[in-house]
Structures are given as C-alpha cells and as structure tokens.
Coordinates of C-alpha atoms in Angstrom, one line a residue:
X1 CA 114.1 129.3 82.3
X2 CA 115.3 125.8 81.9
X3 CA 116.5 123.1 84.6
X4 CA 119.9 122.3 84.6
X5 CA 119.1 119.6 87.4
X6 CA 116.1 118.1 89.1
X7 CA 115.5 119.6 92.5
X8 CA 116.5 117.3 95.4
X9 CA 112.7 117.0 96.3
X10 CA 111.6 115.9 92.9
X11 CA 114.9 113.1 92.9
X12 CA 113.6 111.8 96.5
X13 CA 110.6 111.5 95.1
X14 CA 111.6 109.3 92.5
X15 CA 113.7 106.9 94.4
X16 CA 110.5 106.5 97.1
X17 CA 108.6 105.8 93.9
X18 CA 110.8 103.5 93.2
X19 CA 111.1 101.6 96.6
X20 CA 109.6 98.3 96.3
X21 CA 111.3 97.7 92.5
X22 CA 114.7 97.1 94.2
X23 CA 116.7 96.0 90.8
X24 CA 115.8 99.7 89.2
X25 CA 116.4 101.6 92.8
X26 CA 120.0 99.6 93.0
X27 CA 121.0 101.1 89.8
X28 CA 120.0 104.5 91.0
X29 CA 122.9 104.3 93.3
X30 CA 125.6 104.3 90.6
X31 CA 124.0 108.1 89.1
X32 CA 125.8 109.8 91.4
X33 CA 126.5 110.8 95.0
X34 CA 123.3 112.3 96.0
X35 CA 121.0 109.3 94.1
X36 CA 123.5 107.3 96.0
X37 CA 122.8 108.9 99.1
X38 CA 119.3 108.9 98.5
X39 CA 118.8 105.6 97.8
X40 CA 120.8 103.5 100.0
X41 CA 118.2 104.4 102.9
X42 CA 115.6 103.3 100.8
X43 CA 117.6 99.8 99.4
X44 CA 118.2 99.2 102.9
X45 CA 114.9 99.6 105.1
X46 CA 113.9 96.3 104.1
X47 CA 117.1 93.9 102.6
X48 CA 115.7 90.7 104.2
X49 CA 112.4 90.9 101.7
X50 CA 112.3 89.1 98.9
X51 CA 116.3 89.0 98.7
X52 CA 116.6 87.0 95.4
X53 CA 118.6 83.5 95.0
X54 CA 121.5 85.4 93.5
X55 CA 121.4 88.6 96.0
X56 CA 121.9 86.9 99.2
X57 CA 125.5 86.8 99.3
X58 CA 125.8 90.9 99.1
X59 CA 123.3 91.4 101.7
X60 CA 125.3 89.3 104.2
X61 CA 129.0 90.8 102.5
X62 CA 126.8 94.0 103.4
X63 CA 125.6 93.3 107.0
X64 CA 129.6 91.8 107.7
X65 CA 131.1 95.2 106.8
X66 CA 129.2 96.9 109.7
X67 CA 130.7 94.1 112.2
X68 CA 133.3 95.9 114.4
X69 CA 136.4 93.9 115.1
X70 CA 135.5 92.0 117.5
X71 CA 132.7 90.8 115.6
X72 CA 134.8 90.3 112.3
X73 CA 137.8 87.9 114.7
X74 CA 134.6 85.8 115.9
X75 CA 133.4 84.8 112.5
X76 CA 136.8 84.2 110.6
X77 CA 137.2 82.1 113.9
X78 CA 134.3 80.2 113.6
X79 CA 133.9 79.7 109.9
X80 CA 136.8 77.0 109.1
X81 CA 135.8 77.5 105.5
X82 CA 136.9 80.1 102.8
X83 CA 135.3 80.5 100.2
X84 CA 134.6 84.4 99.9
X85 CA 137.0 86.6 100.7
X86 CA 136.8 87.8 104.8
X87 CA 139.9 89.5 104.7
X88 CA 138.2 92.7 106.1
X89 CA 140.9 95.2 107.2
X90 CA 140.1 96.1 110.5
X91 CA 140.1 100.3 110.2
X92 CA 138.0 100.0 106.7
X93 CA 135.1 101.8 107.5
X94 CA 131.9 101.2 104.9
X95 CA 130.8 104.2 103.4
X96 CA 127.1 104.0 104.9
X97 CA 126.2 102.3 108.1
X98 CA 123.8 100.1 106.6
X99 CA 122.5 98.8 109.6
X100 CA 121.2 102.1 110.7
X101 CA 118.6 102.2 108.0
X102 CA 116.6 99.0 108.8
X103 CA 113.1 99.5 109.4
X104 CA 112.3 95.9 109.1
X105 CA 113.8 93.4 111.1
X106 CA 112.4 89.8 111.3
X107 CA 114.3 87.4 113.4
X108 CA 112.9 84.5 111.7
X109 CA 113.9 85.8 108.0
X110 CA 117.3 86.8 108.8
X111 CA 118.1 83.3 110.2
X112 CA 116.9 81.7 106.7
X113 CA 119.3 84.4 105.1
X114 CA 122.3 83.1 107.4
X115 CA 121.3 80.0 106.7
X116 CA 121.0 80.1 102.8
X117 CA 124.4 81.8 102.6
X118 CA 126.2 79.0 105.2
X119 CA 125.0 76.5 103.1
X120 CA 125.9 77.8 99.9
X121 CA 129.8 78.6 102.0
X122 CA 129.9 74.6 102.6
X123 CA 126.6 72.4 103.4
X124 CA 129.2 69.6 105.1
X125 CA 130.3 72.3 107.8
X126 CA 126.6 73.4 108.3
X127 CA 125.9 70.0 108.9
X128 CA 128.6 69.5 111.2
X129 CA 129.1 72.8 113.6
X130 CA 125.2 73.4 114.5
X131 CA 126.4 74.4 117.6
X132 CA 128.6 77.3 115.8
X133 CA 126.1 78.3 113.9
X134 CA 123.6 79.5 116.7
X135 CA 126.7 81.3 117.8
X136 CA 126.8 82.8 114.1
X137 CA 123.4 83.9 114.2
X138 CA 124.2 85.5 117.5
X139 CA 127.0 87.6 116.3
X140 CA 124.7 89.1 113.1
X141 CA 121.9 89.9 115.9
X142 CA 124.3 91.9 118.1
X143 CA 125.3 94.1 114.9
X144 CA 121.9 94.9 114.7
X145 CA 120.9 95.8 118.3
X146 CA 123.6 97.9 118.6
X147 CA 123.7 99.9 115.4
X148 CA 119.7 100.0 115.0
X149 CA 117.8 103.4 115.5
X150 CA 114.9 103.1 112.7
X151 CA 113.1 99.7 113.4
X152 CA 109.4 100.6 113.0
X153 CA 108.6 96.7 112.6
X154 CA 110.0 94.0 114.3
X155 CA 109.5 90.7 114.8
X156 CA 111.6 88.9 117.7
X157 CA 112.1 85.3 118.3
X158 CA 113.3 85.4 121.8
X159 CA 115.7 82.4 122.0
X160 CA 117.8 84.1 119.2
X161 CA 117.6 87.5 119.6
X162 CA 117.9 87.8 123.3
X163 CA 120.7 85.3 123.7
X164 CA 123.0 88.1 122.5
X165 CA 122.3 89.5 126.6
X166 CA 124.7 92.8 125.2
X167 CA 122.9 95.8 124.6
X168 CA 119.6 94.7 125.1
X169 CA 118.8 98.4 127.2
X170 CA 120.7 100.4 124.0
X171 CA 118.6 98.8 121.5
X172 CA 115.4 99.2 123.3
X173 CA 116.3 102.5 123.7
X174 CA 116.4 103.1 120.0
X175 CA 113.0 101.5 119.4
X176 CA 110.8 104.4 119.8
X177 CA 110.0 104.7 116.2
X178 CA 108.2 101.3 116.6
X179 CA 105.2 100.5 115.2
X180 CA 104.6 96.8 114.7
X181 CA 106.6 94.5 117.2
X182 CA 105.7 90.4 117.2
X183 CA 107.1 88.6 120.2
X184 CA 107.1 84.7 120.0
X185 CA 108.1 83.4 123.2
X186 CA 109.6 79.9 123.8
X187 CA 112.4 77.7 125.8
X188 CA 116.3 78.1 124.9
X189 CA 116.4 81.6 125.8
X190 CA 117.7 83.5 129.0
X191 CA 114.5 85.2 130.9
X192 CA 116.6 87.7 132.5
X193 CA 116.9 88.7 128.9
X194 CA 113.8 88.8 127.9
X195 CA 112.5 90.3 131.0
X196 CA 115.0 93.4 130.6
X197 CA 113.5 93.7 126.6
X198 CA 110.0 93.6 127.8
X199 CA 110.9 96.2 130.7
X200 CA 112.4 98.6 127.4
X201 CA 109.5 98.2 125.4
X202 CA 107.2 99.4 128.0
X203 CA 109.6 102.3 128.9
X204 CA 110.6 103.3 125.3
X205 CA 108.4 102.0 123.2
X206 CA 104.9 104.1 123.4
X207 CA 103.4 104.4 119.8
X208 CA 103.5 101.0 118.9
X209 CA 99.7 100.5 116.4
X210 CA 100.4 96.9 116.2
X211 CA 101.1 94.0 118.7
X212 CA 101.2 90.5 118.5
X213 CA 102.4 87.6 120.7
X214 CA 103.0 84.3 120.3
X215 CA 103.4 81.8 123.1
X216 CA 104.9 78.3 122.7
X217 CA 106.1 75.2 124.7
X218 CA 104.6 76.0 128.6
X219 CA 106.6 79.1 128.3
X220 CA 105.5 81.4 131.1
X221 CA 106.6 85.2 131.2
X222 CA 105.2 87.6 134.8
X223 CA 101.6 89.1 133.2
X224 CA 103.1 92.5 134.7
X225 CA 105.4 93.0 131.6
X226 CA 102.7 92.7 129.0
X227 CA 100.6 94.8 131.5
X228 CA 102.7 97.9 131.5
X229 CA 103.0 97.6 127.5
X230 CA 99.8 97.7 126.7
X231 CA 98.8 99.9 129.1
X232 CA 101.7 102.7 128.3
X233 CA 100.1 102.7 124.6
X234 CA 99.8 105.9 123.1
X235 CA 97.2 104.5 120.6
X236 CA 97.1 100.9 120.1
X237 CA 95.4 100.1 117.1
X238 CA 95.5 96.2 116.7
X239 CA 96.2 93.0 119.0
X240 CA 96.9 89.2 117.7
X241 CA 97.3 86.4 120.0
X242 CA 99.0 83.4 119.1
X243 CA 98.8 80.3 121.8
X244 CA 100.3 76.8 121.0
X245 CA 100.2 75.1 124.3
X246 CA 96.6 74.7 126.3
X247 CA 98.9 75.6 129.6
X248 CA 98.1 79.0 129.0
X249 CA 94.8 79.3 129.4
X250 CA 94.5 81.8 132.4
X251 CA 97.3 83.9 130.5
X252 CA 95.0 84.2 127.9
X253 CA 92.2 85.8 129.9
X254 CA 94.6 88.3 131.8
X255 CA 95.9 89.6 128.5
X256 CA 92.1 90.4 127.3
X257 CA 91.8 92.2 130.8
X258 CA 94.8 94.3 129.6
X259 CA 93.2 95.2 126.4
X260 CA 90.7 97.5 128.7
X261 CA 93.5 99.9 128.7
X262 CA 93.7 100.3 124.7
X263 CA 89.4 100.2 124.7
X264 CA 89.1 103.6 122.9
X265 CA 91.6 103.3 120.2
X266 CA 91.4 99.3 119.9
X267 CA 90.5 98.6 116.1
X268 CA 91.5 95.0 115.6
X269 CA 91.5 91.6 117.2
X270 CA 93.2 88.5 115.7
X271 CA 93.1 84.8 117.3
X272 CA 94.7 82.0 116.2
X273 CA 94.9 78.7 117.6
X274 CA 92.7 79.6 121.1
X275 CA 90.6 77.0 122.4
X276 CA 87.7 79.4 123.7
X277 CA 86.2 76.9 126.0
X278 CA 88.8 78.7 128.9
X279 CA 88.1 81.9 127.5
X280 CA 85.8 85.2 128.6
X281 CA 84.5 88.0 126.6
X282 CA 83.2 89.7 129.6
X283 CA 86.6 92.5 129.3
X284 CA 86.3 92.0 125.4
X285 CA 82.8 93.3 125.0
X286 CA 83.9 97.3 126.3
X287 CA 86.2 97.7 123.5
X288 CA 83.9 100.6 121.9
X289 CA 86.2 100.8 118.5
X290 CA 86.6 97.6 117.7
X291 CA 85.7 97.0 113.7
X292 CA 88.2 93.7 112.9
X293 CA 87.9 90.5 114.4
X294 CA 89.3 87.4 112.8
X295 CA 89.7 83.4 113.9
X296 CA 92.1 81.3 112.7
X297 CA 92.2 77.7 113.5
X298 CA 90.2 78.3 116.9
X299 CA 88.0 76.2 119.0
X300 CA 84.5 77.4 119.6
X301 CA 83.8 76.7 123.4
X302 CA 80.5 76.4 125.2
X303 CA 77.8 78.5 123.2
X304 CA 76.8 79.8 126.8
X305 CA 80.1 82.2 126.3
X306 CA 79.1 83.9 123.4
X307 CA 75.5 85.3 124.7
X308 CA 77.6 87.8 126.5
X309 CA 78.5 89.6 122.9
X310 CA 75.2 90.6 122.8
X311 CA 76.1 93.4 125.2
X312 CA 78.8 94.6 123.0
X313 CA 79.7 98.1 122.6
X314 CA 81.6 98.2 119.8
X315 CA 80.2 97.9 115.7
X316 CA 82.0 95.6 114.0
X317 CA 82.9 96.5 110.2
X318 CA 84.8 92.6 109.2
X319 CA 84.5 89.4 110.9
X320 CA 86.8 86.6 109.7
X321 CA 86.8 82.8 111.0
X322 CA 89.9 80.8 108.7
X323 CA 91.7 77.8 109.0
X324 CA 90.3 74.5 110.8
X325 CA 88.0 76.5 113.1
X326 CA 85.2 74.2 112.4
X327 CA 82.8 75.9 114.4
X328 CA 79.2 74.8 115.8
X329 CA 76.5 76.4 113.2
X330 CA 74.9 77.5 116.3
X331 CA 77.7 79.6 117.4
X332 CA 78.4 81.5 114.4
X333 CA 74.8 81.9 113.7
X334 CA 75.1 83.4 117.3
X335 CA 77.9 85.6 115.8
X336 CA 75.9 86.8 112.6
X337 CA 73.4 87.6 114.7
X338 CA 74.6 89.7 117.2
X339 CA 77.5 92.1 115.0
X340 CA 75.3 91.3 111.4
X341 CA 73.6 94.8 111.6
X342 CA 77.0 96.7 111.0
X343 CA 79.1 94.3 109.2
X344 CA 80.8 95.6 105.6
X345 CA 82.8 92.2 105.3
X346 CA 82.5 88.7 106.1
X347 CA 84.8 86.0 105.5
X348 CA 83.7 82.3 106.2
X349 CA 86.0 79.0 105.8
X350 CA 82.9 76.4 107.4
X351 CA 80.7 74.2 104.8
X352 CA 78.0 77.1 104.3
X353 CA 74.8 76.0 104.7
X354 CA 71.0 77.1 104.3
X355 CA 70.3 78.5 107.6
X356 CA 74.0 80.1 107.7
X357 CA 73.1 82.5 104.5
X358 CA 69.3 82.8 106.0
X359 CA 71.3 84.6 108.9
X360 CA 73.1 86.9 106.8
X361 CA 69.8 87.6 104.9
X362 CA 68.1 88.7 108.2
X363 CA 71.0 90.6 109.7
X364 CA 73.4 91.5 107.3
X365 CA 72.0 94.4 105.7
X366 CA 74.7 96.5 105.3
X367 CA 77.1 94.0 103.8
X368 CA 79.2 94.9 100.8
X369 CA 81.8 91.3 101.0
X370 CA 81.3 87.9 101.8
X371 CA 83.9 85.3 101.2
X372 CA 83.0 81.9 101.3
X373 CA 84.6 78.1 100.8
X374 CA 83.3 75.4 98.1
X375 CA 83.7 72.5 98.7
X376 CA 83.2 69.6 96.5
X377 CA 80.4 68.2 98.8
X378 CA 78.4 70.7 99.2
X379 CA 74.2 70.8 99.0
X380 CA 73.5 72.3 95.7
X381 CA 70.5 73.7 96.5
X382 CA 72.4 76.1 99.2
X383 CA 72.7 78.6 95.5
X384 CA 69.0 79.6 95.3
X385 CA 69.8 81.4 98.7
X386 CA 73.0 82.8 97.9
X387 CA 71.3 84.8 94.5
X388 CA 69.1 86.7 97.3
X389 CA 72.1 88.5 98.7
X390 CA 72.9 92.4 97.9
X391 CA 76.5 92.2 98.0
X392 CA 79.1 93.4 95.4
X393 CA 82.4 92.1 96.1
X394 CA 82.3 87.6 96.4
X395 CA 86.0 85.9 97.1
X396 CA 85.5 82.0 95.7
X397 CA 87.6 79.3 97.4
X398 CA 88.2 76.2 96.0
X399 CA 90.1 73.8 97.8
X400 CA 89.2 70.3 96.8
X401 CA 89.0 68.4 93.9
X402 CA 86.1 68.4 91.9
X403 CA 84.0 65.5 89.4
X404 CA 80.9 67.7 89.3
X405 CA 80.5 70.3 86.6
X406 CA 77.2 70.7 87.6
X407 CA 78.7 72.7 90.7
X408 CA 79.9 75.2 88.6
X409 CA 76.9 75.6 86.6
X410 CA 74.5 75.9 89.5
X411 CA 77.4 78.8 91.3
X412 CA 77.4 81.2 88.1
X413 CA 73.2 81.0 87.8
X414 CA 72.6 82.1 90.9
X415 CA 75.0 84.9 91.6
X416 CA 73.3 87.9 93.0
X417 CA 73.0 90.8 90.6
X418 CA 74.3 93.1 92.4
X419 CA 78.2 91.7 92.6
X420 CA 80.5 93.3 90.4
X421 CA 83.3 92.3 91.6
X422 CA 84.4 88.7 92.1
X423 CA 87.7 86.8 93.0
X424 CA 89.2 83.4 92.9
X425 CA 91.4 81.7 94.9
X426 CA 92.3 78.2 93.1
X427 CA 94.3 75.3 94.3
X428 CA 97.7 74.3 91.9
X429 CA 95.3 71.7 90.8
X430 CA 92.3 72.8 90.0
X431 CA 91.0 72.2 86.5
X432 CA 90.1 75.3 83.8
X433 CA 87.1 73.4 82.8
X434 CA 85.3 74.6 85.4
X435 CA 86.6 78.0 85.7
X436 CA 85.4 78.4 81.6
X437 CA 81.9 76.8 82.4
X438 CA 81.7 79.2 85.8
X439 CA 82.5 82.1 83.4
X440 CA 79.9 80.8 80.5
X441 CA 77.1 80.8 82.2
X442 CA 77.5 84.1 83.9
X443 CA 75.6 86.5 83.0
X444 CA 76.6 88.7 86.0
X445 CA 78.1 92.5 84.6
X446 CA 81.3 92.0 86.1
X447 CA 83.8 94.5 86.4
X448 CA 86.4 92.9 88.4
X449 CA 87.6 89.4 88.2
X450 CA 90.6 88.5 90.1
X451 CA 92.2 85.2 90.2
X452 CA 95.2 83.4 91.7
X453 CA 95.5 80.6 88.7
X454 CA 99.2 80.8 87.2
X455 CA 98.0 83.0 84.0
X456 CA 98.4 81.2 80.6
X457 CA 97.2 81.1 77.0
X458 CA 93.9 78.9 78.2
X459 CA 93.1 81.3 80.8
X460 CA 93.6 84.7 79.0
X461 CA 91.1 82.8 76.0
X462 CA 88.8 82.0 78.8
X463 CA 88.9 85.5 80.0
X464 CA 88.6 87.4 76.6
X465 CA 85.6 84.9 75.5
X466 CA 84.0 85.9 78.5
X467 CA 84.7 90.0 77.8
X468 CA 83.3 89.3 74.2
X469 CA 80.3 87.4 75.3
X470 CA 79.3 90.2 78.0
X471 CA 79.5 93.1 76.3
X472 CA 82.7 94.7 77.7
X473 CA 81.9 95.3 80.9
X474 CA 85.1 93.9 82.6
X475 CA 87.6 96.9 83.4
X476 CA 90.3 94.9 85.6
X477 CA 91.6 91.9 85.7
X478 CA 93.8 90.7 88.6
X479 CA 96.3 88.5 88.3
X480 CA 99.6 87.5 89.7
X481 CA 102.8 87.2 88.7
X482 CA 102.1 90.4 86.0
X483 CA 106.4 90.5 85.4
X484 CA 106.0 87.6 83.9
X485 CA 107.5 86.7 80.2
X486 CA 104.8 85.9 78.0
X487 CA 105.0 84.4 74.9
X488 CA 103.8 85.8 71.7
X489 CA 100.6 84.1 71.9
X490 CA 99.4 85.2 75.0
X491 CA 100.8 88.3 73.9
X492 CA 98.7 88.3 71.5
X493 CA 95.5 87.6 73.5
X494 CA 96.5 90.2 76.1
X495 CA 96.2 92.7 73.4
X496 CA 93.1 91.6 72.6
X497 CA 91.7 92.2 76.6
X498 CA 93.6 95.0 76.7
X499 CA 91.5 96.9 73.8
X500 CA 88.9 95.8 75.6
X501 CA 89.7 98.7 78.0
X502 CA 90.8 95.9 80.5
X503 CA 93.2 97.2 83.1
X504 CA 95.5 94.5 84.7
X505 CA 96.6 94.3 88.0
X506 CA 98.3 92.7 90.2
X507 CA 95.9 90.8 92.8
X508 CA 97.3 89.8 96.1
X509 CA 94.7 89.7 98.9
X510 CA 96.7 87.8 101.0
X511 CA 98.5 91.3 102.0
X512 CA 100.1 92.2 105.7
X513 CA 97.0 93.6 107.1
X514 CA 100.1 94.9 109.7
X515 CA 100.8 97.3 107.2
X516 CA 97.9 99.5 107.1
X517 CA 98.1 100.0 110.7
X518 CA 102.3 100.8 110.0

C-alpha cells in the first residue's frame, strides 16, 4: 500500500539532517505547518552561528518580536533613528517564541550581531550614544534570560549579561539542560550579580560535561562559588582555565584542589595563559581518568614541579602544548617521559629537535599522531630521526616564510612508512612550490591528505600529478571551502581525482573540541 504522506518521524528526521545547511532548512518552513513547526526549533537553536552579511537584520527583527512592551518602549526610545520599521503593535504576538528554542547562547557573539545591525541602522549614532548602546545590549540580554529554557551551551561575559540584575534566579532556574557553560569574569559588572548566577549554577545546574573560566583584570570572585559547582557535578567531563592577570596565582591552585571532586569522571584539562612557576600538580596528579591535556601560550615554571607527575594516576591518551609556550627541552622531555607509554596523540608547537623525537622513540610506543611545527630554521638533519617513527596520522605546520627548497625535499624523504595519513596547515602566504616538491618526492602510500591552502587550479594539478605518480592510493582529500564555485577548469581536474576514486571532504581540524563532550 502506497504513502500518501511521510510519517512525522521520517520528516523530523529530514529537517535534523538538515540542521547545519540553514538556507535549505529555512525553506523547509514554507512546506507547510508541520515542516514549519518542525523546523523552526531546529533554525533557531543556534541563529547567532554563522548568521550571513545579509541575514542579520531578520535575526534581530526576529529576537525584537519576542520583546514584551516594555522592552519594545525602551528601544524605540533609545534608537533616535528609523530606518526599519519598529512599529510593533503591542498585543501582536509572534507565532513561535523564538527565544525558547536557543541552545546556544554566546554573550560575546550576540554583541557583534547588535553591533553589526546598529551600525548598518546609522554608524554616526553608534558613534555617538555608546552609552545607549550598552543599555541596548542589555535589553536583548533580558529577553533571553527570561524566555530561555533550552540553553545546553553558554558562554557568559559577566559585565553584560549580569548587568540586566532581573531574572537572574528565573534564568538559572531554567539552565538545567546545560552542558557547556564559559564564564569570563572581569570589572564593569555588579558582584551581587554574579554572585547570585554562580549560587544558581551550583543549585540548578548539575550535568554540566564542560566548564571553562576565564579570569581577567585583578578580578576576584569568593573560591566558595566555584567550589560548590564543581563539586555538585554529576559527571564533569572537561575543565579549561583561562588566567590574564598574574594576581591570581593562589586562585589558580584552589581551583585544581576543586577538581579532586570531579577525579573519577575528569577527562580533560585545558590551560591557557598560566605561568606554572605558582602552580602545583600535587591535587592534579589523582585525577585517575584524565586522557586530554593541552597548553596554550603557558609558562613552564621550575622543572622541580613537574617530577611530581611521575606519581600520576591517570593514562594520558593526547597531550597538546600550542601557542608561545616556548617551553624548556628539559621539561617537556620530562613530559614525554613520564605520560609517553600511553600516549595516542601528540601535538608540539616548540622548534623540534634531536633529543625531543629520541624521547618519543624511547617512550612513545603506542603513538598513532604527532603534530609538529617547521620552521624555516630548523636543523635539517632532525629528518633522519623523524623517518624512525611508527606513526600514521602527521599534521604539518608551516608558519614562516621559506627560501629553502631543500627543506621540503629532505621532509618528504624521510617520512616514516608507516603514515598514511598526512595534513597541512599553510599560512595565506605560503608558496605551492614547495607543497609540489613535498608531494614529488614522496613516495609515502598516502591515503589521506588534507590541507588548509585556498584550493585552486595549481593545487588540484599538484594533487592529481601526485595520485597518477603513486599509483592511486589516495582515497580522500580534505579540503576547505568544498561550496565553493569552481570554474570549468578545475572542474575539469576535479573530475579527473575524482575517477581516481578520490573522496573529498571537508577538513577542519580546528573543531570545538566542546562539542564532543556536548
């Protein structure tokens, strides 16, 4: 018997197919009124991602219609300027309430929305009424607290958000679907406020997986709040600390001390900007689950501090130093050494050197990634070490400028054997010469390549002169921007790779690792 209709489960299941291609799941909602009804949930989760230049406007029209009329008064009164139409009657009613259906709420992205559309309204008075505009901002923030019930990832900028002082309990309240919150702490903001938000989340908010804060500017908040957050957890998955001022140096230990409570179901630690000459490891080495850790712009400390990881409980799977850490050899040696035996993945941004891949050859058996820096200085004889490795996944990054072809050369002849997947991140400048040298001598069977170069004709010959030379052994190619237009040549050439029985992708390893944990 045929169909005469889809079944509802089958049409929701299209439209969450379809949730991150927004311009195809916006005309869903003109199909009729259960696509509608489907969809708008979906269209809505997440408006202040990748909004478009030309979408803005609707997404603020959007977020206006759910203002109540005391909101609506406040921004005819403040907005001198009339170039849309804000004659809202006050008992029109929109036919969803948006606002409920936001799962994603970042302070700092729905400021640059506000902003782009005030400026696009009249730069002169955004220029002028500064002062009005935080006042703005406010106004689209208390819409949000008090409507919100689905927020399962929020980022907060305190001196915004929590200068509404309405509502703050309510909206808490309505947070316990939360999984990711960020907090970045700094002046301009009312600590009654904040202190009343931080007393919700620890009430209301007991599954969150990840958490992250930021502190900024001597800003100083009682440790008991972040205590009774982290310790209400039902299973806390992954911690990031941000710190921007030195002053918080004994903060910094304390919150470590409160990551005891999460011990069991702990799986990842991010720093960024810590100076670890004030900081201990003694709490940090019980965390028995631990299998990410990752350093961004940090400073290393006394090597004294770090013997203490030797006691460790935990196994890690990825460890990731990024950024300026410009770290000591002898403390990430230290490092290798210690959590080498169990490490999958390891990312370095340092000038590699000999004894630095001699360390991963003694105690990096089990590694499947490494990902490592070149830099146009570096010792050419550091290769003949590098082909000893068993790995099968290298990420390549290239951040200088380069006069030495030779580089290249040397880099593709002493690949170890074993990779089969490799990827490259390029700066804007970097020349294809070298990329088409890499590529010609080498004689790796490689069955990934992934790259971050701004595909064009050059790169795709480069590519298929490379799958011709190797006897087909590529499969996928990664690339970004895959929507792109392409012209009939390199239509013509992606053909070609395609026969191949290339796959393309779309490469993008600079993902939200927030999002697996979501």
């Amino acid at each position: 018997m045929s169909l005469t209709r889809l079944p509802n489960d089958c049409i929701y299941g299209i439209l969450k197919y379809l949730k991150n291609d927004r311009t195809t799941l916006f005309k869903c909602l003109f199909v009729n009124r259960f696509w509608c009804k489907e969809a708008v949930p979906l269209l809505y989760a997440n408006p202040f991602d990748n909004y478009g230049k030309n979408h803005y406007y609707l997404i603020v029209r959007t977020l206006i219609l759910c203002f109540n009329e005391t909101e609506i008064i406040q921004l005819k009164n403040l907005l001198c300027v009339e170039p849309y139409d804000f004659n809202i009657p006050s008992e029109y009613k929109p036919l969803f309430d948006y606002t409920k259906y936001l799962e994603n709420v970042d302070s700092v992205k729905i400021i640059d929305l506000i902003v782009t559309w005030i400026k696009k309204i009249d730069i002169e008075y955004y220029c002028k009424n500064f002062k009005n505009f935080n006042i703005i901002i406010t106004i689209f923030y208390k819409t949000i607290i008090r409507q919100c019930t689905n927020i399962r990832y929020l980022i907060i900028t305190s001196s915004y958000f929590l200068n509404v002082g309405e509502n703050i309990k309510t909206f808490t309240s309505n947070l316990s679907k939360l999984r990711l919150l960020r907090l970045n702490f700094n002046d301009g903001v009312n600590n009654d406020n904040v202190f009343e938000f931080l007393q919700g989340i620890s009430k209301y908010c007991l599954n969150i997986l990840k958490l992250e804060i930021g502190l900024h500017n001597n800003y100083s908040i009682p440790l008991k709040y972040f205590c009774s957050i982290m310790q209400n957890q039902n299973n806390l998955k992954a911690f990031k600390i941000l710190n921007y001022d030195e002053s918080h140096e004994n903060l910094l230990n304390d919150l470590l001390s409160f990551l005891e409570f999460q011990k069991y179901s702990l799986e990842s630690i991010e720093f960024e900007y810590i100076d670890f000459s004030f900081v201990s490891f003694e709490n940090f080495i019980n965390l028995s689950n631990l299998k990410y850790l990752s350093f961004h712009n940090c400073l290393e400390g006394s090597l004294d501090k770090f013997e203490i990881l030797k006691f460790a409980s935990f196994k890690l799977k990825e460890l990731i130093f990024t950024g300026k850490n410009n770290w000591k050899i002898d403390h990430l040696l230290l490092m290798i050494k210690y959590f080498g035996s169990s490490l999958q993945k390891l990312s370095l941004s340092n000038l590699i050197t000999i004894p630095l891949i001699e360390n991963i050859l003694t105690y990096c058996s089990n590694l499947i990634t490494l990902e490592i820096t070149i830099y146009s200085n570096m010792d050419l004889s550091i290769f003949s070490y590098l082909s000893n490795l068993k790995i099968r996944k290298l990420y390549l990054s290239f951040p200088d400028k380069y006069n030495d072809i030779s580089l290249f050369v040397n880099l593709a002849n002493n690949l170890p054997i074993s990779i089969k997947e490799i990827s490259f991140q390029f700066d804007p400048s970097f020349n294809l010469l070298y990329f088409k040298e890499f590529l010609d001598n080498c004689y790796n069977n490689l069955e990934i390549i992934n790259s971050n170069y701004l595909i064009d004709l050059e790169f795709l010959k480069i590519i298929l002169n490379y799958i011709e030379k190797n006897n087909h052994n590529l499969l996928i190619l990664g690339i970004i921007n895959l929507e792109k237009q392409w012209n009939d040549d390199e239509m013509n050439i992606l053909d070609k790779i395609k026969n191949n029985g290339v796959k393309f992708n779309e490469f993008n390893r600079n993902y939200y690792k927030e999002y697996y944990y979501i």
